[in-house]
Amino acid sequence: ENSIDFKKFRTIDIVQNTEDFPEEIIAHSIRVHSVSRKEDENGYWSLDETKVCIFCAKQVLKQNENKLKHSLFMEEWHSALPYGIQPNQTMLSGYFIGIYEKRVGENIWSIFEESKLSLNPKERFKTLFQRKDEWNMEEITPYLKTLIKNGYKVDKLLLRNARMVRNKDNDGNEHRTYISRNAKRNR
């Protein structure tokens, strides 16, 4: 595994280096996680690092009952990846959610996929706010991706389905968060 270049390899390279899975499963996994669904003109494949990272992150969480502290999740995620693939936390947006828990003192990660949410905006926002009380723009936008592709505008979705709250940090910088239209906000 360490000697294989995941940006340019042949299926036979993987098959010869593992006895864990049948050749058909290996070939299918390569197709699903590659940059292109077929090999290039010379018979080489190239894995899509983001797809591989998302797959490995899902496996880590599924093995841990879909809940894992940030520090453990990052450690296990890094070690689950093939040699040479470097993950970063931005790959997780729209697939996983980290929610801060005071009693643990860090985020708890779980699978929360945008593609599994309702296509009905009202239902989607209801699910989002059931999962997490407050969202910033960077956090919520990946969960609106399908609605945006279907012609909705982010600003209008948020205006109709959420309430914006402005907060100032210790330095006086304003931060906007979005909460449920029905939420009661303590100040």
Short mmCIF file of C-alpha atoms in Angstrom, two decimals, residues 7-95:
data_model
loop_
_atom_site.label_atom_id
_atom_site.label_comp_id
_atom_site.label_asym_id
_atom_site.label_seq_id
_atom_site.Cartn_x
_atom_site.Cartn_y
_atom_site.Cartn_z
CA LYS A 7 -2.68 9.44 -8.36
CA LYS A 8 -1.54 6.91 -11.00
CA PHE A 9 -1.96 3.17 -10.57
CA ARG A 10 -3.47 0.10 -12.20
CA THR A 11 -6.08 -2.17 -10.64
CA ILE A 12 -3.62 -5.08 -10.75
CA ASP A 13 -1.23 -3.09 -8.49
CA ILE A 14 -3.85 -3.10 -5.73
CA VAL A 15 -5.04 -6.67 -6.33
CA GLN A 16 -1.47 -8.00 -6.08
CA ASN A 17 -0.84 -6.15 -2.80
CA THR A 18 -3.90 -7.28 -0.86
CA GLU A 19 -5.65 -10.52 -0.08
CA ASP A 20 -8.35 -8.85 2.05
CA PHE A 21 -10.97 -8.45 -0.70
CA PRO A 22 -11.97 -10.15 -3.94
CA GLU A 23 -10.84 -8.48 -7.17
CA GLU A 24 -14.42 -7.46 -8.08
CA ILE A 25 -14.82 -5.49 -4.85
CA ILE A 26 -11.47 -3.80 -5.33
CA ALA A 27 -12.34 -2.84 -8.93
CA HIS A 28 -15.73 -1.46 -7.84
CA SER A 29 -14.19 0.57 -5.01
CA ILE A 30 -11.61 2.02 -7.39
CA ARG A 31 -14.34 3.10 -9.85
CA VAL A 32 -16.48 4.69 -7.13
CA HIS A 33 -13.60 6.58 -5.50
CA SER A 34 -11.66 7.62 -8.59
CA VAL A 35 -11.49 11.01 -10.25
CA SER A 36 -13.05 9.52 -13.38
CA ARG A 37 -15.37 6.51 -13.57
CA LYS A 38 -12.99 4.79 -15.99
CA GLU A 39 -9.27 4.32 -16.38
CA ASP A 40 -7.26 6.59 -18.69
CA GLU A 41 -6.08 5.56 -22.17
CA ASN A 42 -3.01 3.84 -20.65
CA GLY A 43 -5.02 1.80 -18.12
CA TYR A 44 -4.26 3.98 -15.10
CA TRP A 45 -6.60 5.20 -12.37
CA SER A 46 -6.38 8.22 -10.10
CA LEU A 47 -8.20 8.29 -6.77
CA ASP A 48 -10.17 11.36 -5.74
CA GLU A 49 -8.70 12.27 -2.34
CA THR A 50 -11.91 13.88 -1.12
CA LYS A 51 -14.01 10.79 -1.94
CA VAL A 52 -11.50 8.53 -0.19
CA CYS A 53 -11.35 10.81 2.85
CA ILE A 54 -15.15 10.94 3.14
CA PHE A 55 -15.42 7.16 2.80
CA CYS A 56 -12.79 6.57 5.50
CA ALA A 57 -14.38 9.13 7.83
CA LYS A 58 -17.75 7.35 7.48
CA GLN A 59 -16.10 4.02 8.28
CA VAL A 60 -14.44 5.45 11.39
CA LEU A 61 -17.73 6.88 12.68
CA LYS A 62 -19.74 3.75 11.85
CA GLN A 63 -17.25 1.68 13.86
CA ASN A 64 -17.79 4.06 16.78
CA GLU A 65 -21.61 4.17 16.85
CA ASN A 66 -21.66 7.39 14.79
CA LYS A 67 -20.25 9.53 17.63
CA LEU A 68 -16.66 10.39 18.31
CA LYS A 69 -14.81 13.18 20.12
CA HIS A 70 -12.92 15.52 17.80
CA SER A 71 -9.45 14.49 18.96
CA LEU A 72 -10.17 10.75 18.58
CA PHE A 73 -12.01 11.20 15.31
CA MET A 74 -9.13 13.13 13.72
CA GLU A 75 -6.58 10.59 14.95
CA GLU A 76 -8.57 7.57 13.73
CA TRP A 77 -9.49 9.26 10.46
CA HIS A 78 -5.85 10.05 9.64
CA SER A 79 -4.75 6.50 10.44
CA ALA A 80 -7.58 4.94 8.34
CA LEU A 81 -6.45 6.70 5.17
CA PRO A 82 -4.10 5.19 2.62
CA TYR A 83 -0.51 6.38 2.80
CA GLY A 84 0.01 9.72 1.05
CA ILE A 85 -3.58 10.98 1.28
CA GLN A 86 -3.87 14.11 3.39
CA PRO A 87 -7.30 14.94 4.82
CA ASN A 88 -8.49 18.34 5.91
CA GLN A 89 -11.54 19.30 7.88
CA THR A 90 -13.17 21.21 5.00
CA MET A 91 -13.73 17.85 3.25
CA LEU A 92 -16.25 16.99 5.98
CA SER A 93 -18.74 19.80 5.31
CA GLY A 94 -22.08 18.56 4.07
CA TYR A 95 -21.30 14.98 5.15
#
